[in-house]
Tab-separated table of C-alpha atoms and ligand atoms in Angstrom:
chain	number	residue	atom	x	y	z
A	1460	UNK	CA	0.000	0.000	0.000
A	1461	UNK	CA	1.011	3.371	-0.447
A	1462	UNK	CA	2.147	5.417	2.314
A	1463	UNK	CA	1.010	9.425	2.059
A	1464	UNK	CA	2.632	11.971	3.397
A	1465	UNK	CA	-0.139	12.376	6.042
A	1466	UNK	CA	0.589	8.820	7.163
A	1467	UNK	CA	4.309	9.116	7.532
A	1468	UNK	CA	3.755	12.373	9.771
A	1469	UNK	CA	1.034	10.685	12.108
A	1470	UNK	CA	3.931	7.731	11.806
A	1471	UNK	CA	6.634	10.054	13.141
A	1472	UNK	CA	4.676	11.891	15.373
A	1473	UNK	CA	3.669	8.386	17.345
A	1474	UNK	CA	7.116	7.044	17.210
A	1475	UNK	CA	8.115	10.815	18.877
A	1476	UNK	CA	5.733	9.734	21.632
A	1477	UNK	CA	6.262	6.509	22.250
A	1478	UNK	CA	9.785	7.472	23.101
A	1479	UNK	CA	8.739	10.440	24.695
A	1480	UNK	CA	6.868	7.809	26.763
A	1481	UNK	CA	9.549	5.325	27.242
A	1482	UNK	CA	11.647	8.160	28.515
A	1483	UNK	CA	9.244	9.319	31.249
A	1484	UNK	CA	8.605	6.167	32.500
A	1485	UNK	CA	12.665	5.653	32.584
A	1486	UNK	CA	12.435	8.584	34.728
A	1487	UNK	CA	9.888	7.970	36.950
A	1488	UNK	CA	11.683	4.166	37.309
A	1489	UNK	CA	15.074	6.027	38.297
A	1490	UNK	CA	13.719	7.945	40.827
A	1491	UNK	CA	13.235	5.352	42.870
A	1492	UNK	CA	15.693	3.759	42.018
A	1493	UNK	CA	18.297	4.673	44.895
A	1494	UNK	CA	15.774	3.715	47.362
A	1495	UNK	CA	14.386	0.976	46.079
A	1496	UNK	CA	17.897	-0.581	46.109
A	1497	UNK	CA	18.055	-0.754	42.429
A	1498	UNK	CA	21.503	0.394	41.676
A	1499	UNK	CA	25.060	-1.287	42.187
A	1500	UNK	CA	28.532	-0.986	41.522
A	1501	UNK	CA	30.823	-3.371	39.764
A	1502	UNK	CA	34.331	-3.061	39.855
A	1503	UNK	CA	36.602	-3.633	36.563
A	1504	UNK	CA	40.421	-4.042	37.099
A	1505	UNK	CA	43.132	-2.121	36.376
A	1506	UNK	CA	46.870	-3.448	35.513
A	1507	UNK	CA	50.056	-2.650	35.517
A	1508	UNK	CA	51.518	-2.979	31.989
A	1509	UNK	CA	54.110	-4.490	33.318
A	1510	UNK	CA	53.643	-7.142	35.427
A	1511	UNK	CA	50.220	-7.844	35.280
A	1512	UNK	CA	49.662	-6.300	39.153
A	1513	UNK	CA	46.252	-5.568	40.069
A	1514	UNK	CA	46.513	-1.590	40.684
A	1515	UNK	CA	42.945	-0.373	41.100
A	1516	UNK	CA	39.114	-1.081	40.208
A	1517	UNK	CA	37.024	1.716	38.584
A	1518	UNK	CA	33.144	1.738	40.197
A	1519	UNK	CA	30.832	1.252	37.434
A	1520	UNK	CA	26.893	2.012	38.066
A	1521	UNK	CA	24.276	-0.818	37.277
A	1522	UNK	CA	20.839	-0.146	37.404
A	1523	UNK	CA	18.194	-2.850	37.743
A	1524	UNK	CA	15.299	-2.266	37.293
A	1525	UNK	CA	12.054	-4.691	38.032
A	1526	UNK	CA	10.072	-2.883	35.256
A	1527	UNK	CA	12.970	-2.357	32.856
A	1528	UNK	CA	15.212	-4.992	33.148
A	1529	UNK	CA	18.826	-3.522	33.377
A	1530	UNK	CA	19.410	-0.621	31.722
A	1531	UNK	CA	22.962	0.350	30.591
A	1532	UNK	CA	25.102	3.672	31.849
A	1533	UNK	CA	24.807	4.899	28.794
A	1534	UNK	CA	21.153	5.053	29.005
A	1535	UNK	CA	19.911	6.375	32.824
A	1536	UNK	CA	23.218	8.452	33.355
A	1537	UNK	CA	22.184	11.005	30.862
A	1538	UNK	CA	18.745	11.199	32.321
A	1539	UNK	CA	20.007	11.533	35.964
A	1540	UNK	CA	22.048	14.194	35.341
A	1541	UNK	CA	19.148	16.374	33.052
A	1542	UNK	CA	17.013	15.720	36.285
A	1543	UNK	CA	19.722	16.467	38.615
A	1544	UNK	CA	18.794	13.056	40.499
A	1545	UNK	CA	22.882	12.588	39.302
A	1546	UNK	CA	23.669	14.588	42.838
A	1547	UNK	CA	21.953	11.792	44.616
A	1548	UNK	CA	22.741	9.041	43.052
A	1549	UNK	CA	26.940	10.130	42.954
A	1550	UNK	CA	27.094	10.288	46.241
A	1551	UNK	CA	26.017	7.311	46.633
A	1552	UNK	CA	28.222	5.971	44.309
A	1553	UNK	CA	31.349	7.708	46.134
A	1554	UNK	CA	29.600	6.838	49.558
A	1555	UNK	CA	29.744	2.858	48.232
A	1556	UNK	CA	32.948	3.429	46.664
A	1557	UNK	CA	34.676	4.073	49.622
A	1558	UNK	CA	32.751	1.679	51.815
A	1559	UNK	CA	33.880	-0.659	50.026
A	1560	UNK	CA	37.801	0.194	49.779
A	1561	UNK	CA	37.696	0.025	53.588
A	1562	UNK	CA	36.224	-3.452	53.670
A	1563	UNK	CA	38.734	-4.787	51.385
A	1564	UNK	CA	41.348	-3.508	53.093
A	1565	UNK	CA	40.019	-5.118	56.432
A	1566	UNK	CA	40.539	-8.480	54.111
A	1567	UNK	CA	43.126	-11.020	54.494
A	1568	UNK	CA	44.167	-13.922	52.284
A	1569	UNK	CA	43.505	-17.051	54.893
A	1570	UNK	CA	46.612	-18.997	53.929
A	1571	UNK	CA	45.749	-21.515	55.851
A	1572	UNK	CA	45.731	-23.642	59.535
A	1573	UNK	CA	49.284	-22.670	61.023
A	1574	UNK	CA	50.049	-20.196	57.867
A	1575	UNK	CA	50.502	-16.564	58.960
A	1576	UNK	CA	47.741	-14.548	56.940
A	1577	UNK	CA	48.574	-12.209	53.919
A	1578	UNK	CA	47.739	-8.760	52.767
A	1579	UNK	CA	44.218	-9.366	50.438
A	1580	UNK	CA	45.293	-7.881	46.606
A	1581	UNK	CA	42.166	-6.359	47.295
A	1582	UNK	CA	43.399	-4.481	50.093
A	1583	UNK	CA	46.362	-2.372	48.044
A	1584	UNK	CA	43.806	-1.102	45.011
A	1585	UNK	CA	42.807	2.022	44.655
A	1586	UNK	CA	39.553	2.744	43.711
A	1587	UNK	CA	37.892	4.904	40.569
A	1588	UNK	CA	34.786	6.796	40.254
A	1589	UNK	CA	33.605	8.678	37.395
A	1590	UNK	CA	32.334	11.947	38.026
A	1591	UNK	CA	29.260	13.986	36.070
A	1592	UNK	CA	29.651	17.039	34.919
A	1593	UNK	CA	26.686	18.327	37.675
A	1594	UNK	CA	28.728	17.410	40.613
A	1595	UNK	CA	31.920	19.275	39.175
A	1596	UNK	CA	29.963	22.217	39.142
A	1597	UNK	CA	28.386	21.286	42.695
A	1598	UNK	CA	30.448	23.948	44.839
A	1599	UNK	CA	29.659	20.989	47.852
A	1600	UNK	CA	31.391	18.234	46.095
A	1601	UNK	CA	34.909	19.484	47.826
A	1602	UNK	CA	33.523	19.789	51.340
A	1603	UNK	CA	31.481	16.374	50.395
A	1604	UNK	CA	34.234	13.997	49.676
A	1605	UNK	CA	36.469	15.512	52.366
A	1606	UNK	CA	33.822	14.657	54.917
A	1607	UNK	CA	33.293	10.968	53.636
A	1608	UNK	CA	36.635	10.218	53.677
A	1609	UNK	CA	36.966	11.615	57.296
A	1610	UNK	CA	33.762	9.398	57.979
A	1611	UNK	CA	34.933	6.638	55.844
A	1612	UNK	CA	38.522	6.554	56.876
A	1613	UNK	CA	39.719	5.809	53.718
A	1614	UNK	CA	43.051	7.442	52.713
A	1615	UNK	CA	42.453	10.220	49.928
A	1616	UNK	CA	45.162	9.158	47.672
A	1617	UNK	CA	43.572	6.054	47.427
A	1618	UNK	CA	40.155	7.520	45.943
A	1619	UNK	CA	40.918	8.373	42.326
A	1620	UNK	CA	38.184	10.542	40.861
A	1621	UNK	CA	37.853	10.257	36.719
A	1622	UNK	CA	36.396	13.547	34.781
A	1623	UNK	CA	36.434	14.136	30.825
A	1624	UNK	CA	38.234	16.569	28.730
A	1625	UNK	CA	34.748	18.014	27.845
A	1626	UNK	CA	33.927	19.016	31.637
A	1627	UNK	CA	37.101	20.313	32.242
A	1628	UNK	CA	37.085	22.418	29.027
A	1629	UNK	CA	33.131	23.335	29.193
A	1630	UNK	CA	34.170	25.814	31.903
A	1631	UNK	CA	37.903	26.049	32.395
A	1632	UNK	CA	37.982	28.112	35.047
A	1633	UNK	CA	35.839	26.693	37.565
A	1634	UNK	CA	36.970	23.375	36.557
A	1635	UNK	CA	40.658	24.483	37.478
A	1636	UNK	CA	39.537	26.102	41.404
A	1637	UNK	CA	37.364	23.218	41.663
A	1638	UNK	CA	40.410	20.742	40.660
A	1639	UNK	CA	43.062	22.551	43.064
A	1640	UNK	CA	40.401	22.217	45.747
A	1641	UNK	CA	40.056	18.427	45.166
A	1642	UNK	CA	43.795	18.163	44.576
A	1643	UNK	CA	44.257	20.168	47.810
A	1644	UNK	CA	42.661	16.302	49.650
A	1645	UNK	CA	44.952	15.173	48.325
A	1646	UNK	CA	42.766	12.709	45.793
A	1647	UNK	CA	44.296	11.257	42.284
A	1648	UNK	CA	42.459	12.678	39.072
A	1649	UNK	CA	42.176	11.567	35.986
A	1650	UNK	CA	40.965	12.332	32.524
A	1651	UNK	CA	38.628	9.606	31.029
A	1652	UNK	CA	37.840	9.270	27.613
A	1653	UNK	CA	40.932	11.054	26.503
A	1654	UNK	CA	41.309	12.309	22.621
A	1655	UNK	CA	37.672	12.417	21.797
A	1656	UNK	CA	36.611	15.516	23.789
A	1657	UNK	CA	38.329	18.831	22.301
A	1658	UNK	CA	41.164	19.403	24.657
A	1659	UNK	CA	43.283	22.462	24.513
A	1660	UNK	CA	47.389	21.303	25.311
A	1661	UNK	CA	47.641	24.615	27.326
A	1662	UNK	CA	44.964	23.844	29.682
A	1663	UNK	CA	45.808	19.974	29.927
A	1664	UNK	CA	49.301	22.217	31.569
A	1665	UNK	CA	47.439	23.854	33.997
A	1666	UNK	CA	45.245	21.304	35.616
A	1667	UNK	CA	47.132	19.050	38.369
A	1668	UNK	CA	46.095	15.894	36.956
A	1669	UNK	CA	47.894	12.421	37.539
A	1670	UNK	CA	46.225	10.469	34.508
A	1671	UNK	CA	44.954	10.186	30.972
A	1672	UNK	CA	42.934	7.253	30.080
A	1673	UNK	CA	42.810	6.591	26.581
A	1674	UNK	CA	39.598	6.407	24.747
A	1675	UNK	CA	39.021	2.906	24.087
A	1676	UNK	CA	37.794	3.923	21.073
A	1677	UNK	CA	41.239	4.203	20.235
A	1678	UNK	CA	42.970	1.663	21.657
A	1679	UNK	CA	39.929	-1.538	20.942
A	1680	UNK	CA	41.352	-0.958	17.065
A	1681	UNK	CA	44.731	0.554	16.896
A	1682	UNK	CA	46.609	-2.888	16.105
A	1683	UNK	CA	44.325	-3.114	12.334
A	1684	UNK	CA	43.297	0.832	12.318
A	1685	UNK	CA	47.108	3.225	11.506
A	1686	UNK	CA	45.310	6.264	12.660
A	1687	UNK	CA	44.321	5.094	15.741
A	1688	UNK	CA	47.618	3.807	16.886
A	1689	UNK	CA	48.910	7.126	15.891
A	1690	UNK	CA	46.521	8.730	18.642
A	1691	UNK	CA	47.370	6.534	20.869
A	1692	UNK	CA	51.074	6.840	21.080
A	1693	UNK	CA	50.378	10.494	20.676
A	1694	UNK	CA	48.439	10.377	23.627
A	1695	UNK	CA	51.208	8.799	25.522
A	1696	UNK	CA	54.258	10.447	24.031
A	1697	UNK	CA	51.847	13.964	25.130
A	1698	UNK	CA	51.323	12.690	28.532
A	1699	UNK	CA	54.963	11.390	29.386
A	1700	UNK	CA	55.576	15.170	28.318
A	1701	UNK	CA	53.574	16.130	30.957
A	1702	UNK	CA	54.631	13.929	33.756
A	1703	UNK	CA	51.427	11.971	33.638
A	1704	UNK	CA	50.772	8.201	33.897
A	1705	UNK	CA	49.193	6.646	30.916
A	1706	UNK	CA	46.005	4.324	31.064
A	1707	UNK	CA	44.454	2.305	28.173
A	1708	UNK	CA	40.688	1.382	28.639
A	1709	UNK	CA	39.138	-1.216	26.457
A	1710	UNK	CA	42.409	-3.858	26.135
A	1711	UNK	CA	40.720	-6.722	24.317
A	1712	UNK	CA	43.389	-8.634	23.733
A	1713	UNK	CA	46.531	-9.947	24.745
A	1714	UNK	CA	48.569	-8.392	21.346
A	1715	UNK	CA	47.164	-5.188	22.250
A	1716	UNK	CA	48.734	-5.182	25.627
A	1717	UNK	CA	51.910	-5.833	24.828
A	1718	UNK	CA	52.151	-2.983	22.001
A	1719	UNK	CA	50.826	-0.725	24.435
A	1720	UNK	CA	53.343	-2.771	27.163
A	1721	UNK	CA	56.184	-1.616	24.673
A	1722	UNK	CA	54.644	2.215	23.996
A	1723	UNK	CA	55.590	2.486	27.638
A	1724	UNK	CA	51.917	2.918	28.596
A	1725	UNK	CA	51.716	1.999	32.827
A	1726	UNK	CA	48.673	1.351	33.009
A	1727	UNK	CA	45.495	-0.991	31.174
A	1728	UNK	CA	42.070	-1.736	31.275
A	1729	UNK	CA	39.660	-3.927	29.864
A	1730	UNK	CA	37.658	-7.356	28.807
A	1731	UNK	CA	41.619	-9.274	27.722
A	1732	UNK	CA	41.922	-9.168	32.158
A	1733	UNK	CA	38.211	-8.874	33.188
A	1734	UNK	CA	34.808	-6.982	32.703
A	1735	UNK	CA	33.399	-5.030	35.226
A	1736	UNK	CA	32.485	-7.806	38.029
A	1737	UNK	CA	30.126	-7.434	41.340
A	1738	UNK	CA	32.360	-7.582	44.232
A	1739	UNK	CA	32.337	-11.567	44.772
A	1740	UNK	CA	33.168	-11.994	41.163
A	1741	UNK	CA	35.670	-9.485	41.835
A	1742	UNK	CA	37.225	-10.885	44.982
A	1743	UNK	CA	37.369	-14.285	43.066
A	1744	UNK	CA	39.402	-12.729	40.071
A	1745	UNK	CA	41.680	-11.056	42.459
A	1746	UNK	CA	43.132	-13.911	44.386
A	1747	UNK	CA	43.525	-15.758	40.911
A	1748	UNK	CA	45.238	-13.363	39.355
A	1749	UNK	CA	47.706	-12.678	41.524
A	1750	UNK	CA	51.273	-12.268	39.974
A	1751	UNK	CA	54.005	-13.810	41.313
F	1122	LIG	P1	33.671	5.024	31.115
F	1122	LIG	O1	33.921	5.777	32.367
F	1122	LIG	O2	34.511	5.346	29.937
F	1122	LIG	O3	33.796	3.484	31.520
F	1122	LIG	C1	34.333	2.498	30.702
F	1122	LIG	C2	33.252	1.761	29.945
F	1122	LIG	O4	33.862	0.875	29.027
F	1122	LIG	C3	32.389	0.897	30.843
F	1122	LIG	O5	31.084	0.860	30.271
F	1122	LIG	C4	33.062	-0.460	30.715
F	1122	LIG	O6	32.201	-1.546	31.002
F	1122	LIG	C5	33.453	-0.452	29.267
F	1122	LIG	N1	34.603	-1.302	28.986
F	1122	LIG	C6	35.594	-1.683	29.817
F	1122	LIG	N2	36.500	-2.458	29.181
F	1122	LIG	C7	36.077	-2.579	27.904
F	1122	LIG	C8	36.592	-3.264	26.745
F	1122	LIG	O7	37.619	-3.918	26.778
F	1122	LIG	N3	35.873	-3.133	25.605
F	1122	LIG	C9	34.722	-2.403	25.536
F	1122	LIG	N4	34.081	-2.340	24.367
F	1122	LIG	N5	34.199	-1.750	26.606
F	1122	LIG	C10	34.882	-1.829	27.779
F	1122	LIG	P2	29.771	1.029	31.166
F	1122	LIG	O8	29.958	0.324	32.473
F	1122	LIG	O9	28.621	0.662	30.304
F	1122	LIG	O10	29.747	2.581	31.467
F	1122	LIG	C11	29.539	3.502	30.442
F	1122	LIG	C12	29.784	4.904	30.912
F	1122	LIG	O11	28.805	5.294	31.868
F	1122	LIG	C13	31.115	5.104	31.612
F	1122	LIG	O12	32.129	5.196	30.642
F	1122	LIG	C14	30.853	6.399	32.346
F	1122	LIG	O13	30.987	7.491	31.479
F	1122	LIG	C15	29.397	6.249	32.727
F	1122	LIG	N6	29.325	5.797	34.120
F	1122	LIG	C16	29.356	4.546	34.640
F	1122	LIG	N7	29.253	4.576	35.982
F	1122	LIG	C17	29.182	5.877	36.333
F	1122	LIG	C18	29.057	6.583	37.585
F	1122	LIG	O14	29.065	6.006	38.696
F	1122	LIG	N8	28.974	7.949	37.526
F	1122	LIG	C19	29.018	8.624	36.343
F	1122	LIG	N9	28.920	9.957	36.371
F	1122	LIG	N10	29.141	8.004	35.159
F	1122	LIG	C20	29.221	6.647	35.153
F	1123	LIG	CA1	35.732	6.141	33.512
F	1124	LIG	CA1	36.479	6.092	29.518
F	1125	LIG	CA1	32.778	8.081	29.550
């Protein structure tokens, strides 16, 4: 049959809704989200490049919903943080993040009847949390953290907080007080997502940052794609410049780590070691892959 013009629109117009629709209801879902127990972290590893040794986890959100199903990051995130539920729900995350830390570094490897107990690998990590643009700009976030790491008693150089290029570069200057101030704690920052945001080299100078993290966009293809292994040892060669430790997120594959192994990049991250676990899962992989 032939489809008019008038069709197509009413077509359109109903599609607009239904997603118009599915969005409300994914926002009506979320807010409850937090205290309906929805949400979780899982952990994914981080390595040394050498040596294989289990230097950190980054927190990654997981929303399940009974309605939806589980819903991906990529999907609530943006929601949260048009609502501003993102406030909430961050805290939480670096509330749990922290929590956490301090019970794995209560944990001990039980070597045994007789054995003398050893340090958890667990119990060395730091940890990783992203960070939305809404609680950069939150002029609490500062006086937030400090108090949950007082609270927490985990040690601020052990909490690693992860921001893009495009939040630091949306509003440079606030971006660079509200840095200094976190900095100040005495917390490790990164920049996540590195190369696809629009970075300026002079302000990447000014910021007191400890990492880049490679777009994995960049690094999943680099060994078949020219271009993007020129980024990425651009990346690295730029951040060695600048006295900053290299990570690579989205290593799927054991060649991959050992070019970026012999690019001198420190750190990597990604499915070749282990996807982003629940903490059992987590605690299981650790004690496995312990180098020796
Ligand atoms: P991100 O911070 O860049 O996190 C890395 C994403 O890459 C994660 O997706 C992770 O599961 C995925 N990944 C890790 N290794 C590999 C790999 O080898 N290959 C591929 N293809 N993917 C890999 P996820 O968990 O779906 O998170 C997506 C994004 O959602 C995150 O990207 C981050 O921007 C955001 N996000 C997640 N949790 C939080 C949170 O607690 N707060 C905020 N503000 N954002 C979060
Ligand atoms: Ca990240
Ligand atoms: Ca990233
Ligand atoms: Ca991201």
């Amino acid at each position: 049959a032939k489809t008019t013009g008038r069709d197509m629109a009413l077509f359109y117009s109903m599609e607009t809704d239904q997603r118009a629709v599915a969005r409300q209801t994914m926002e009506q879902q979320l807010r409850r989200a937090l205290e309906r127990h929805e949400l979780s972290l899982h952990y994914q590893p981080r390595l040394s490049a050498q040596g294989a040794q289990l230097l950190g986890v980054e927190a990654l959100l997981r929303w399940t919903s009974p309605v939806l199903g589980s819903i991906p990051p990529s999907e609530f995130i943006p929601i949260a943080e048009e609502t501003g539920m993102i406030r909430a729900i961050g805290s939480w995350v670096l509330q749990q993040a922290c929590e956490q830390w301090v019970r794995w570094q209560q944990l001990v490897l039980d070597a045994g009847v007789g054995d003398a107990a050893s340090l958890h690998p667990l119990a060395r990590v730091s940890i990783s949390v992203n960070l939305s643009a809404a609680q950069m700009s939150d002029p609490a976030l500062v006086t937030d953290i400090e108090a949950l790491l007082l609270r927490t008693g985990m040690p601020a150089h052990r909490l690693e907080l992860e921001i893009t290029e495009s939040q630091l570069m949306d509003n440079a200057h606030a971006a660079e007080q509200q840095l200094a101030a976190l900095k100040a704690l005495g917390v490790q920052l990164s920049i996540d997502d590195f190369g696809t945001g629009y970075s300026s080299l002079a302000y990447l100078k000014r910021f007191d940052i400890d990492r880049l993290k490679v777009d994995k966009s960049f690094v999943r293809d680099m060994l078949a794609n020219p271009a993007d292994m020129a980024i990425t040892r651009a990346i690295i060669a730029l951040g060695h410049t600048l006295g900053l430790r290299i990570v690579a997120e989205g290593v799927e594959d054991l060649a991959t780590a050992q070019v970026l192994s012999a690019l001198d990049c420190e750190e990597l991250q990604g499915y070749h070691f282990s996807r982003p676990l629940p903490v059992p899962e987590l605690e299981a992989w650790a004690c496995q892959h312990q180098p020796s």
